[in-house]
Every structure is written in C-alpha cells, then in structure tokens.
Amino acid sequence: TLNGGKIWITNGGIADVFTVFAKTPMAAGGAQQDKISAFLVERSFKGFSSGKPEEKLGIHGSNTTALNFDNIAVPVENMLGQMGKGFKIAMEILNTGRLGLASGCVGGCKALLTKAAEHAKNRKQFGKAIGQFEMIQEKIARMAADTYAADSMVYLTTALADRKDIDYSLESAACKVFVSDALWRVVNEAMQIAGGIGYSREYPYEQAMRDARINLIFEGTNEILRAFLALAGMEGPGEYLKKIGKALRDPIKGFGLLTGYAASKVKDTVAHDHLTGVHPKLHDAVERFNESAKGLHQATEQALIKHGKGIILKQFDQRRLADVVIDTYAMVAVIARVDTLLKKNHAGVEQDLLLANTFVEDAWRRARRNLRQMDKNLDGERKKIAEMIYDLNGYRWSTNV
Ligand SMILES: Cc1cc2nc3c(=O)[nH]c(=O)nc-3n(C[C@H](O)[C@H](O)[C@H](O)COP(=O)(O)OP(=O)(O)OC[C@H]3O[C@@H](n4cnc5c(N)ncnc54)[C@H](O)[C@@H]3O)c2cc1C
C-alpha cells in the first residue's frame, strides 16, 4: 500500500504512468529498516490524484502538479527492479536526465548566441554597429567559448553514456552544472546586448531568461550537485563510488582511495583514453589541463588531511573543488574534440582551436584561483557575516550613518 505525496511533478496532470520512489520497510539484521524501492503507479489506481497546475515563472509548456497517493494498492508486478534497490534506479534516471537537460541548455546557448550576434551586427549606435564596440565583443566571445565548451562536454558525456559499461554519474553532474550555469550567463548577456528590446515580451529574450532559470534548480540543484562532485558521490551508484562512500566514512583506512579520486576520475576515465598523443597545436592546452588536474589532486588530499570526515560539512571547500572538477572536465572535452578535428585535418579547425585555447586558458585561471583560495580565503568572514545577517533578520545599516 502506497501513502504520501510529491510536489513539483513534471507532467503530473497529464501522464498516465508514474515512476514513484517510496520507502519500503525491510528486515535488516533483526531490525526493520526503510529502504527505497521503485514502482510504476498508474493514474487509474484507486487513491491516486494530482493537484492543479503550478503557476510558474517559465517553462509554461510543461505541466507541473503535486501528486497524492492515498492508500494505493500497488500490484507486485509494478515494482521496478528489486525491493530496496530503488535508489540506484533513481540515480541512473538522473544521470540520463541531467544529460538531457544539459543538451537542451546547449541548444539554448547556440540559439541565443546567433540572436545576439545578429543584433550586435545590425543595431547601430554612435555611428557604428554595437558589435564593433569591445565591451560587446567581449560578451560575444565569452558566450561563444562557453557554448563551445558546453557543446563539447555534452558530446563527450553522451559518448560515455553510449559505452554502457561505465559509470558516468560524475561527468553528467559536471555537465549539468556547467551547462546550466553557462546558459544563464549567455541569456543574461544576450538580453544585455539586446538593450531595451531585450526586456520586452515582443522579443524572445525575456522568455528565454524565464525558461533558462529552472535548469539551475531541477534535476538536482547546482549546489547539491557541486557537493556531490566534490565528495565524489558518496551515496551514488556504482561499486567505485560505494567504496568512496565507505572511505569517506573511514577516511584513514580509505585514504589512498580518496586522495587521488577527484583528479584520477577525470584523468583516468576520460583523459587517459583520449589525451595521449595529443596534437602539438594543443600542447599549451594540455599543459594547462595537467596543471589543473595535478592541483585538484593535491587540493583534495590536503582538504582531507585538514578536515578528515569533517570535509562533508566544509562546503566552501566543496564548492571550490567542484568548480575545479567541472573546469578540468570541460578542458578535457574541448581538447579531445579539437584534437580529433586536427588529426582529421578538418576544414575550419583553426576556429575551433581559437575557441578551445581561449576557453582552456580561462578555465585554467579559474581553477588556479579556486585552488589558491583553498588556503587563503575569506571563508571565516563570510560565515560570520551570514550568521550575523540571520541574527539581525536581514540588512540593518540603512539609517545609522
Ligand atoms: C518546474 C519544476 C519541475 C519539477 N519536476 C520534478 C519532477 O518531475 N520530479 C521530481 O521528483 N521533482 C521535480 N521537481 C523538484 C525539483 O527537483 C526540486 O525543486 C529541486 O531538486 C530542489 O528541491 P527543493 O525545491 O526542495 O529545494 P530545497 O532543497 O529546499 O533547496 C533550496 C535551496 O537550498 C539549497 N540547499 C538545499 N540543501 C542544501 C545542502 N545540503 N547544501 C547546500 N545547499 C543546499 C538548494 O541548492 C537550493 O538553492 C521540479 C521542480 C520544479 C520547480
């Protein structure tokens, strides 16, 4: 019998079949323990109901409702997989879901870049096209390099998914975070380049902005995914990740496994296969990648020595480590792509090379800054400020000049 509910369900008002993850009581060593199992629940089942459609900021084409389960008798044959093994199924669905989301975001980046470039070329101010001003050129160049990296990450990760035999949960999480953040930057800059018309409902930018925003929130918020990336998916699927989870619970015993993990995951599963014998034109980019991967390895090791099990709560460090993981993976993705093109003597590869080298240089600088801030930072001050603001219930300095 299924009881409970879930808010925020996409297609909740129109779907006929739902994948539901619910706690199921199971015997474990004499005691009872709740474990997650997966079920197929049908709209026609007695006790099923869905709420009214949510009024959302964006993605109005998508129906979102709450679901209620009131004493639903779910037939045994509607259980997906084995009893108590639902968490793994949920994680696998999320891996593909995050990739799908990232692919959609890449499409958004490409469309917005095209629109922004068109506007930059056509809109004239101060006697010339606004696209000739360097502040606009900088925006277009950053949007293009971000889009190129996002595109490359999605291609690489979908190729990993197609292999069927490897756990790509970290790669798909890295993709989701990078690409949804990239789309948000791109939509922001496209709106800025559009100027006043960007703010009008008659042009596509405001809808793009409303629609893009959700990608940082659903399929795992970007904060939760950064924690997951930094802690290497403690509770995630796959035997290796389970070992990491155990190692994190007992950091001394699992030390060797943990210290190299974040770097080796990127370096071995992806880079080892693809980065050997890279084309000489990518020499500098490969050096940047190696330096970042090495820095990540050392920083992970030092964070574990410093915090031990306490790393689980050290989110300032987790955020930085996750961003280095993401940037390092993005570097691999663009390098692998351009390397292939160079080796095939692909027409126009110099354009790819320009985008790739520019992106890698920027990503390396970000990674270097994040790694330096592992030791020297304002974490203590920021923590104090946040706590002070909570105590004061907000901003209190308007009138005390
Ligand atoms: C339009 C829409 C469609 C959706 N569709 C579905 C669906 O089909 N199926 C489904 O199951 N769900 C769906 N969701 C739910 C969605 O996945 C969640 O809203 C999302 O995961 C965030 O959870 P929450 O809303 O409870 O936010 P909260 O967990 O309350 O988070 C609030 C903020 O706190 C941060 N935060 C929370 N915990 C931590 C932590 N430990 N460390 C640091 N920061 C933290 C979050 O990152 C976020 O910024 C949908 C949501 C929306 C808005």
Tab-separated table of C-alpha atoms and ligand atoms in Angstrom:
chain	number	residue	atom	x	y	z
A	1	THR	CA	0.000	0.000	0.000
A	2	LEU	CA	1.388	3.361	-1.021
A	3	ASN	CA	0.736	6.513	1.004
A	4	GLY	CA	2.169	10.006	0.702
A	5	GLY	CA	2.698	12.564	-1.994
A	6	LYS	CA	5.229	14.519	-4.024
A	7	ILE	CA	5.112	18.139	-5.071
A	8	TRP	CA	6.558	19.566	-8.313
A	9	ILE	CA	5.993	16.703	-10.726
A	10	THR	CA	6.552	17.426	-14.405
A	11	ASN	CA	3.608	16.123	-16.477
A	12	GLY	CA	1.817	15.364	-13.192
A	13	GLY	CA	-1.533	16.423	-14.642
A	14	ILE	CA	-1.273	14.562	-17.955
A	15	ALA	CA	0.831	11.415	-17.541
A	16	ASP	CA	-0.892	8.057	-17.110
A	17	VAL	CA	2.085	6.202	-15.628
A	18	PHE	CA	4.453	7.488	-12.913
A	19	THR	CA	7.782	6.212	-11.627
A	20	VAL	CA	7.485	6.532	-7.863
A	21	PHE	CA	10.281	6.046	-5.339
A	22	ALA	CA	8.990	5.171	-1.902
A	23	LYS	CA	10.368	3.953	1.403
A	24	THR	CA	9.663	0.270	1.965
A	25	PRO	CA	10.196	-1.357	5.377
A	26	MET	CA	12.672	-4.242	5.133
A	27	ALA	CA	14.208	-6.622	7.628
A	28	ALA	CA	17.904	-5.852	8.153
A	29	GLY	CA	19.861	-7.880	10.720
A	30	GLY	CA	16.930	-8.494	13.043
A	31	ALA	CA	15.732	-4.870	12.933
A	32	GLN	CA	13.470	-3.129	10.432
A	33	GLN	CA	14.901	-0.530	8.087
A	34	ASP	CA	13.307	1.698	5.472
A	35	LYS	CA	14.820	1.217	2.021
A	36	ILE	CA	13.867	2.909	-1.203
A	37	SER	CA	12.027	0.886	-3.843
A	38	ALA	CA	10.773	1.945	-7.274
A	39	PHE	CA	7.212	1.411	-8.505
A	40	LEU	CA	5.140	2.105	-11.565
A	41	VAL	CA	1.966	3.806	-10.381
A	42	GLU	CA	-0.911	4.253	-12.792
A	43	ARG	CA	-3.344	7.166	-12.817
A	44	SER	CA	-6.231	4.687	-12.897
A	45	PHE	CA	-5.245	3.218	-9.487
A	46	LYS	CA	-7.768	3.884	-6.711
A	47	GLY	CA	-6.402	6.528	-4.323
A	48	PHE	CA	-4.329	8.394	-6.943
A	49	SER	CA	-4.915	12.108	-7.529
A	50	SER	CA	-2.995	15.052	-8.957
A	51	GLY	CA	-3.236	18.725	-7.979
A	52	LYS	CA	-3.840	21.864	-10.019
A	53	PRO	CA	-1.099	23.037	-12.401
A	54	GLU	CA	1.527	25.233	-10.702
A	55	GLU	CA	1.781	28.837	-11.873
A	56	LYS	CA	5.437	29.030	-12.779
A	57	LEU	CA	7.946	31.703	-13.788
A	58	GLY	CA	8.758	29.892	-17.035
A	59	ILE	CA	8.555	26.614	-18.981
A	60	HIS	CA	4.837	27.227	-19.410
A	61	GLY	CA	4.653	24.462	-21.997
A	62	SER	CA	5.353	21.972	-19.240
A	63	ASN	CA	2.608	20.864	-16.862
A	64	THR	CA	3.701	20.680	-13.200
A	65	THR	CA	1.490	19.422	-10.362
A	66	ALA	CA	1.580	17.713	-6.988
A	67	LEU	CA	0.692	14.014	-6.764
A	68	ASN	CA	-1.168	12.374	-3.894
A	69	PHE	CA	-1.163	8.693	-3.036
A	70	ASP	CA	-3.940	7.672	-0.679
A	71	ASN	CA	-3.759	4.007	0.322
A	72	ILE	CA	-2.980	2.874	-3.211
A	73	ALA	CA	-2.709	-0.897	-3.597
A	74	VAL	CA	0.244	-1.254	-5.995
A	75	PRO	CA	0.411	-4.727	-7.613
A	76	VAL	CA	3.663	-6.645	-7.058
A	77	GLU	CA	4.341	-6.775	-10.809
A	78	ASN	CA	4.527	-2.953	-10.809
A	79	MET	CA	7.718	-2.957	-8.755
A	80	LEU	CA	10.709	-1.843	-10.840
A	81	GLY	CA	13.797	-3.928	-10.154
A	82	GLN	CA	14.267	-5.434	-6.721
A	83	MET	CA	12.735	-4.350	-3.453
A	84	GLY	CA	15.041	-1.905	-1.660
A	85	LYS	CA	17.116	-1.191	-4.785
A	86	GLY	CA	15.253	1.906	-5.911
A	87	PHE	CA	17.987	4.406	-5.077
A	88	LYS	CA	20.256	3.020	-7.785
A	89	ILE	CA	17.427	3.221	-10.337
A	90	ALA	CA	16.722	6.826	-9.327
A	91	MET	CA	20.397	7.734	-9.741
A	92	GLU	CA	20.544	6.109	-13.175
A	93	ILE	CA	17.468	8.028	-14.299
A	94	LEU	CA	19.073	11.232	-13.025
A	95	ASN	CA	22.277	10.533	-14.981
A	96	THR	CA	20.401	10.485	-18.265
A	97	GLY	CA	18.018	13.239	-17.148
A	98	ARG	CA	20.905	15.577	-16.392
A	99	LEU	CA	22.439	14.894	-19.783
A	100	GLY	CA	19.124	15.587	-21.498
A	101	LEU	CA	18.813	18.824	-19.570
A	102	ALA	CA	22.367	19.825	-20.495
A	103	SER	CA	21.710	19.060	-24.184
A	104	GLY	CA	18.663	21.330	-24.133
A	105	CYS	CA	20.709	24.087	-22.499
A	106	VAL	CA	23.365	23.807	-25.214
A	107	GLY	CA	20.631	24.314	-27.812
A	108	GLY	CA	19.538	27.415	-25.898
A	109	CYS	CA	23.107	28.779	-25.806
A	110	LYS	CA	23.529	28.293	-29.563
A	111	ALA	CA	20.209	29.939	-30.428
A	112	LEU	CA	20.861	32.910	-28.130
A	113	LEU	CA	24.391	33.407	-29.452
A	114	THR	CA	23.028	33.511	-33.007
A	115	LYS	CA	20.357	36.038	-31.989
A	116	ALA	CA	22.848	38.169	-30.061
A	117	ALA	CA	25.346	38.208	-32.943
A	118	GLU	CA	22.616	39.202	-35.391
A	119	HIS	CA	21.543	42.068	-33.141
A	120	ALA	CA	25.141	43.159	-32.483
A	121	LYS	CA	25.758	43.404	-36.241
A	122	ASN	CA	22.538	45.243	-37.074
A	123	ARG	CA	21.934	47.659	-34.217
A	124	LYS	CA	23.740	50.965	-34.793
A	125	GLN	CA	24.661	53.407	-32.020
A	126	PHE	CA	27.195	56.256	-32.015
A	127	GLY	CA	27.617	55.808	-35.758
A	128	LYS	CA	28.513	52.132	-35.834
A	129	ALA	CA	27.199	48.650	-35.168
A	130	ILE	CA	27.227	47.944	-31.415
A	131	GLY	CA	29.038	44.693	-32.224
A	132	GLN	CA	32.092	46.797	-33.091
A	133	PHE	CA	32.401	48.021	-29.501
A	134	GLU	CA	34.836	45.958	-27.461
A	135	MET	CA	32.528	45.536	-24.480
A	136	ILE	CA	30.052	43.800	-26.775
A	137	GLN	CA	32.807	41.788	-28.478
A	138	GLU	CA	33.972	40.522	-25.106
A	139	LYS	CA	30.463	39.317	-24.310
A	140	ILE	CA	30.064	37.575	-27.682
A	141	ALA	CA	33.479	35.916	-27.349
A	142	ARG	CA	32.748	34.635	-23.840
A	143	MET	CA	29.316	33.382	-24.893
A	144	ALA	CA	30.898	31.559	-27.845
A	145	ALA	CA	33.691	29.943	-25.814
A	146	ASP	CA	31.231	28.873	-23.092
A	147	THR	CA	28.884	27.435	-25.714
A	148	TYR	CA	31.731	25.575	-27.408
A	149	ALA	CA	32.806	24.055	-24.082
A	150	ALA	CA	29.214	23.196	-23.146
A	151	ASP	CA	28.664	21.548	-26.523
A	152	SER	CA	31.912	19.572	-26.210
A	153	MET	CA	31.072	18.376	-22.687
A	154	VAL	CA	27.672	17.123	-23.768
A	155	TYR	CA	29.141	15.283	-26.783
A	156	LEU	CA	31.835	13.665	-24.681
A	157	THR	CA	29.442	12.652	-21.922
A	158	THR	CA	26.815	11.240	-24.275
A	159	ALA	CA	29.616	9.165	-25.823
A	160	LEU	CA	30.453	7.867	-22.331
A	161	ALA	CA	26.773	7.033	-21.812
A	162	ASP	CA	26.714	5.138	-25.119
A	163	ARG	CA	29.537	2.892	-23.944
A	164	LYS	CA	27.036	1.365	-21.494
A	165	ASP	CA	29.763	-0.168	-19.325
A	166	ILE	CA	30.958	2.822	-17.328
A	167	ASP	CA	29.582	4.891	-14.508
A	168	TYR	CA	29.319	8.438	-15.821
A	169	SER	CA	27.407	9.946	-12.896
A	170	LEU	CA	30.118	12.494	-12.096
A	171	GLU	CA	30.523	13.510	-15.714
A	172	SER	CA	26.786	14.004	-16.212
A	173	ALA	CA	26.570	16.045	-12.982
A	174	ALA	CA	29.530	18.183	-14.117
A	175	CYS	CA	27.813	18.693	-17.468
A	176	LYS	CA	24.525	19.703	-15.871
A	177	VAL	CA	26.116	22.275	-13.572
A	178	PHE	CA	28.460	23.789	-16.160
A	179	VAL	CA	25.936	23.953	-18.967
A	180	SER	CA	23.003	25.302	-16.928
A	181	ASP	CA	25.282	27.981	-15.436
A	182	ALA	CA	26.623	28.748	-18.931
A	183	LEU	CA	23.116	29.143	-20.346
A	184	TRP	CA	22.246	31.543	-17.524
A	185	ARG	CA	25.308	33.686	-18.334
A	186	VAL	CA	24.535	33.509	-22.054
A	187	VAL	CA	20.885	34.517	-21.645
A	188	ASN	CA	21.918	37.375	-19.363
A	189	GLU	CA	24.433	38.710	-21.893
A	190	ALA	CA	22.073	38.203	-24.848
A	191	MET	CA	19.477	40.300	-23.015
A	192	GLN	CA	22.085	42.973	-22.263
A	193	ILE	CA	23.205	43.122	-25.899
A	194	ALA	CA	19.560	43.484	-26.948
A	195	GLY	CA	19.220	46.556	-24.693
A	196	GLY	CA	15.666	47.827	-24.093
A	197	ILE	CA	14.013	45.432	-26.527
A	198	GLY	CA	15.533	42.551	-24.560
A	199	TYR	CA	13.154	43.442	-21.742
A	200	SER	CA	10.100	43.397	-23.999
A	201	ARG	CA	7.712	40.484	-24.249
A	202	GLU	CA	7.671	41.046	-28.002
A	203	TYR	CA	11.203	39.649	-28.252
A	204	PRO	CA	12.374	36.173	-27.243
A	205	TYR	CA	14.931	37.145	-24.591
A	206	GLU	CA	12.603	37.508	-21.610
A	207	GLN	CA	11.017	34.112	-22.215
A	208	ALA	CA	14.461	32.588	-22.701
A	209	MET	CA	15.528	34.083	-19.373
A	210	ARG	CA	12.455	32.768	-17.537
A	211	ASP	CA	12.792	29.340	-19.132
A	212	ALA	CA	16.553	29.064	-18.587
A	213	ARG	CA	16.402	29.751	-14.859
A	214	ILE	CA	14.857	26.418	-13.858
A	215	ASN	CA	17.858	24.464	-15.121
A	216	LEU	CA	19.937	25.565	-12.137
A	217	ILE	CA	17.240	24.231	-9.803
A	218	PHE	CA	15.771	20.942	-11.015
A	219	GLU	CA	17.381	17.534	-11.677
A	220	GLY	CA	19.439	18.236	-8.541
A	221	THR	CA	20.208	21.850	-7.648
A	222	ASN	CA	23.619	23.093	-8.696
A	223	GLU	CA	24.603	23.361	-5.008
A	224	ILE	CA	23.712	19.736	-4.276
A	225	LEU	CA	25.494	18.619	-7.443
A	226	ARG	CA	28.605	20.593	-6.513
A	227	ALA	CA	28.631	18.854	-3.126
A	228	PHE	CA	28.171	15.532	-4.946
A	229	LEU	CA	31.038	16.301	-7.326
A	230	ALA	CA	33.379	17.378	-4.549
A	231	LEU	CA	32.616	14.409	-2.345
A	232	ALA	CA	32.720	12.087	-5.333
A	233	GLY	CA	29.177	10.876	-4.951
A	234	MET	CA	29.433	9.256	-1.536
A	235	GLU	CA	25.999	7.734	-1.785
A	236	GLY	CA	25.980	7.399	-5.534
A	237	PRO	CA	25.660	4.302	-7.678
A	238	GLY	CA	28.470	2.109	-8.912
A	239	GLU	CA	30.890	-0.020	-6.982
A	240	TYR	CA	33.677	2.518	-7.107
A	241	LEU	CA	31.508	5.258	-5.703
A	242	LYS	CA	30.333	2.942	-2.945
A	243	LYS	CA	33.958	2.383	-1.987
A	244	ILE	CA	34.450	6.135	-1.953
A	245	GLY	CA	31.413	6.434	0.305
A	246	LYS	CA	32.893	3.884	2.707
A	247	ALA	CA	36.263	5.580	2.528
A	248	LEU	CA	34.718	8.908	3.427
A	249	ARG	CA	33.094	7.348	6.444
A	250	ASP	CA	36.503	5.994	7.433
A	251	PRO	CA	38.960	8.445	5.889
A	252	ILE	CA	42.110	7.000	7.429
A	253	LYS	CA	41.525	3.500	6.057
A	254	GLY	CA	40.238	4.779	2.758
A	255	PHE	CA	42.866	7.444	2.427
A	256	GLY	CA	44.662	6.192	-0.669
A	257	LEU	CA	41.406	5.740	-2.490
A	258	LEU	CA	40.154	9.183	-1.665
A	259	THR	CA	43.178	11.322	-2.186
A	260	GLY	CA	43.580	10.576	-5.834
A	261	TYR	CA	39.938	10.221	-6.582
A	262	ALA	CA	38.734	13.555	-7.834
A	263	ALA	CA	41.719	14.052	-10.108
A	264	SER	CA	42.020	10.442	-11.233
A	265	LYS	CA	38.344	10.211	-12.087
A	266	VAL	CA	38.773	12.952	-14.626
A	267	LYS	CA	42.272	11.973	-15.629
A	268	ASP	CA	41.951	8.210	-15.900
A	269	THR	CA	38.476	7.541	-17.185
A	270	VAL	CA	38.487	10.321	-19.709
A	271	ALA	CA	41.877	11.844	-20.168
A	272	HIS	CA	43.879	8.646	-20.171
A	273	ASP	CA	41.924	7.303	-23.108
A	274	HIS	CA	41.770	10.485	-25.085
A	275	LEU	CA	44.683	12.700	-24.147
A	276	THR	CA	47.656	10.543	-25.048
A	277	GLY	CA	49.437	11.730	-28.167
A	278	VAL	CA	47.516	14.966	-28.386
A	279	HIS	CA	48.201	17.148	-31.443
A	280	PRO	CA	51.115	19.588	-30.868
A	281	LYS	CA	48.860	22.571	-31.571
A	282	LEU	CA	47.127	21.714	-28.305
A	283	HIS	CA	50.355	21.492	-26.333
A	284	ASP	CA	49.661	24.541	-24.154
A	285	ALA	CA	46.080	23.493	-23.507
A	286	VAL	CA	47.246	20.024	-22.414
A	287	GLU	CA	49.787	21.634	-20.054
A	288	ARG	CA	47.004	23.745	-18.546
A	289	PHE	CA	44.869	20.648	-18.112
A	290	ASN	CA	47.693	18.682	-16.468
A	291	GLU	CA	48.429	21.513	-14.083
A	292	SER	CA	44.779	21.826	-13.056
A	293	ALA	CA	44.345	18.055	-12.627
A	294	LYS	CA	47.505	17.894	-10.508
A	295	GLY	CA	46.378	20.880	-8.436
A	296	LEU	CA	42.997	19.243	-7.918
A	297	HIS	CA	44.649	16.034	-6.759
A	298	GLN	CA	46.806	17.893	-4.234
A	299	ALA	CA	43.995	20.131	-3.006
A	300	THR	CA	41.704	17.122	-2.444
A	301	GLU	CA	44.461	15.404	-0.485
A	302	GLN	CA	45.138	18.479	1.627
A	303	ALA	CA	41.442	19.090	2.309
A	304	LEU	CA	41.126	15.516	3.580
A	305	ILE	CA	44.216	15.789	5.758
A	306	LYS	CA	42.907	19.057	7.183
A	307	HIS	CA	39.265	18.140	7.726
A	308	GLY	CA	39.087	14.319	7.768
A	309	LYS	CA	35.457	13.252	7.959
A	310	GLY	CA	34.561	16.878	8.587
A	311	ILE	CA	35.006	17.526	4.835
A	312	ILE	CA	31.360	16.535	4.494
A	313	LEU	CA	30.360	19.851	6.084
A	314	LYS	CA	33.057	22.042	4.526
A	315	GLN	CA	31.047	23.489	1.697
A	316	PHE	CA	33.263	26.483	0.947
A	317	ASP	CA	35.952	23.955	0.006
A	318	GLN	CA	33.466	21.638	-1.686
A	319	ARG	CA	32.287	24.475	-3.930
A	320	ARG	CA	35.849	25.297	-4.968
A	321	LEU	CA	36.845	21.663	-5.546
A	322	ALA	CA	33.683	21.011	-7.542
A	323	ASP	CA	34.341	24.009	-9.751
A	324	VAL	CA	37.864	22.759	-10.418
A	325	VAL	CA	36.480	19.297	-11.270
A	326	ILE	CA	33.992	20.917	-13.659
A	327	ASP	CA	36.560	23.174	-15.319
A	328	THR	CA	39.042	20.316	-15.638
A	329	TYR	CA	36.426	18.119	-17.265
A	330	ALA	CA	35.435	20.958	-19.588
A	331	MET	CA	39.104	21.337	-20.602
A	332	VAL	CA	39.323	17.630	-21.453
A	333	ALA	CA	36.154	17.864	-23.501
A	334	VAL	CA	37.332	20.730	-25.711
A	335	ILE	CA	40.848	19.319	-26.056
A	336	ALA	CA	39.527	15.892	-27.103
A	337	ARG	CA	37.206	17.473	-29.642
A	338	VAL	CA	39.763	19.733	-31.280
A	339	ASP	CA	42.411	17.014	-31.215
A	340	THR	CA	40.110	14.787	-33.269
A	341	LEU	CA	39.410	17.610	-35.718
A	342	LEU	CA	43.109	18.449	-36.076
A	343	LYS	CA	44.002	14.831	-36.773
A	344	LYS	CA	41.309	14.664	-39.434
A	345	ASN	CA	42.537	17.915	-40.990
A	346	HIS	CA	39.026	19.192	-40.615
A	347	ALA	CA	38.223	22.329	-42.614
A	348	GLY	CA	37.944	25.387	-40.378
A	349	VAL	CA	39.676	23.717	-37.429
A	350	GLU	CA	41.589	26.937	-36.690
A	351	GLN	CA	38.295	28.437	-35.486
A	352	ASP	CA	37.795	25.508	-33.115
A	353	LEU	CA	41.367	25.882	-31.923
A	354	LEU	CA	40.854	29.560	-31.130
A	355	LEU	CA	37.723	28.841	-29.110
A	356	ALA	CA	39.306	25.863	-27.350
A	357	ASN	CA	42.542	27.606	-26.405
A	358	THR	CA	40.689	30.674	-25.160
A	359	PHE	CA	38.312	28.564	-23.101
A	360	VAL	CA	41.094	26.413	-21.624
A	361	GLU	CA	43.118	29.481	-20.652
A	362	ASP	CA	40.111	30.989	-18.847
A	363	ALA	CA	39.202	27.671	-17.186
A	364	TRP	CA	42.795	27.211	-16.010
A	365	ARG	CA	42.794	30.709	-14.467
A	366	ARG	CA	39.524	29.994	-12.658
A	367	ALA	CA	40.885	26.664	-11.434
A	368	ARG	CA	44.114	28.286	-10.252
A	369	ARG	CA	42.167	30.950	-8.352
A	370	ASN	CA	39.915	28.340	-6.731
A	371	LEU	CA	42.890	26.184	-5.759
A	372	ARG	CA	44.780	29.129	-4.261
A	373	GLN	CA	41.730	30.044	-2.228
A	374	MET	CA	41.705	26.617	-0.602
A	375	ASP	CA	44.390	28.041	1.726
A	376	LYS	CA	43.890	31.777	1.631
A	377	ASN	CA	40.301	32.855	1.650
A	378	LEU	CA	37.583	34.824	3.399
A	379	ASP	CA	35.536	31.777	4.403
A	380	GLY	CA	35.628	32.638	8.107
A	381	GLU	CA	34.494	36.201	7.468
A	382	ARG	CA	31.717	35.112	5.105
A	383	LYS	CA	30.449	32.559	7.611
A	384	LYS	CA	30.385	35.241	10.307
A	385	ILE	CA	28.559	37.685	8.023
A	386	ALA	CA	25.916	35.094	7.110
A	387	GLU	CA	25.333	34.257	10.778
A	388	MET	CA	25.219	37.958	11.680
A	389	ILE	CA	22.590	38.584	8.994
A	390	TYR	CA	20.487	35.674	10.280
A	391	ASP	CA	20.707	37.079	13.805
A	392	LEU	CA	19.730	40.555	12.608
A	393	ASN	CA	16.963	39.185	10.368
A	394	GLY	CA	18.350	40.982	7.329
A	395	TYR	CA	20.051	44.267	6.460
A	396	ARG	CA	20.242	46.768	9.322
A	397	TRP	CA	22.512	49.602	8.151
A	398	SER	CA	20.198	51.851	6.159
A	399	THR	CA	19.820	54.692	8.643
A	400	ASN	CA	22.720	54.548	11.104
A	401	VAL	CA	25.107	56.827	9.147
B	1	LIG	C1	9.219	23.246	-12.619
B	1	LIG	C2	9.693	22.123	-11.760
B	1	LIG	C3	9.568	20.818	-12.203
B	1	LIG	C4	9.991	19.761	-11.391
B	1	LIG	N1	9.809	18.468	-11.814
B	1	LIG	C5	10.102	17.450	-10.983
B	1	LIG	C6	9.801	16.094	-11.344
B	1	LIG	O1	9.276	15.818	-12.423
B	1	LIG	N2	10.109	15.112	-10.469
B	1	LIG	C7	10.669	15.377	-9.263
B	1	LIG	O2	10.921	14.447	-8.499
B	1	LIG	N3	10.974	16.643	-8.886
B	1	LIG	C8	10.694	17.682	-9.711
B	1	LIG	N4	10.963	18.968	-9.318
B	1	LIG	C9	11.546	19.190	-7.993
B	1	LIG	C10	12.967	19.708	-8.064
B	1	LIG	O3	13.840	18.670	-8.415
B	1	LIG	C11	13.301	20.334	-6.697
B	1	LIG	O4	12.542	21.519	-6.576
B	1	LIG	C12	14.761	20.634	-6.552
B	1	LIG	O5	15.508	19.438	-6.503
B	1	LIG	C13	15.071	21.452	-5.305
B	1	LIG	O6	14.488	20.908	-4.175
B	1	LIG	P1	13.636	21.850	-3.231
B	1	LIG	O7	12.640	22.569	-4.078
B	1	LIG	O8	13.120	21.021	-2.124
B	1	LIG	O9	14.661	22.930	-2.715
B	1	LIG	P2	15.461	22.906	-1.338
B	1	LIG	O10	16.043	21.553	-1.121
B	1	LIG	O11	14.616	23.495	-0.273
B	1	LIG	O12	16.648	23.902	-1.675
B	1	LIG	C14	16.580	25.308	-1.508
B	1	LIG	C15	17.987	25.872	-1.698
B	1	LIG	O13	18.850	25.348	-0.685
B	1	LIG	C16	19.948	24.690	-1.280
B	1	LIG	N5	20.304	23.522	-0.482
B	1	LIG	C17	19.497	22.542	-0.029
B	1	LIG	N6	20.193	21.626	0.626
B	1	LIG	C18	21.480	22.026	0.606
B	1	LIG	C19	22.699	21.493	1.107
B	1	LIG	N7	22.750	20.325	1.730
B	1	LIG	N8	23.833	22.170	0.881
B	1	LIG	C20	23.825	23.343	0.217
B	1	LIG	N9	22.717	23.894	-0.278
B	1	LIG	C21	21.554	23.241	-0.093
B	1	LIG	C22	19.470	24.296	-2.673
B	1	LIG	O14	20.548	24.108	-3.561
B	1	LIG	C23	18.614	25.487	-3.036
B	1	LIG	O15	19.420	26.528	-3.513
B	1	LIG	C24	10.562	20.029	-10.127
B	1	LIG	C25	10.695	21.363	-9.700
B	1	LIG	C26	10.266	22.396	-10.487
B	1	LIG	C27	10.412	23.806	-9.980
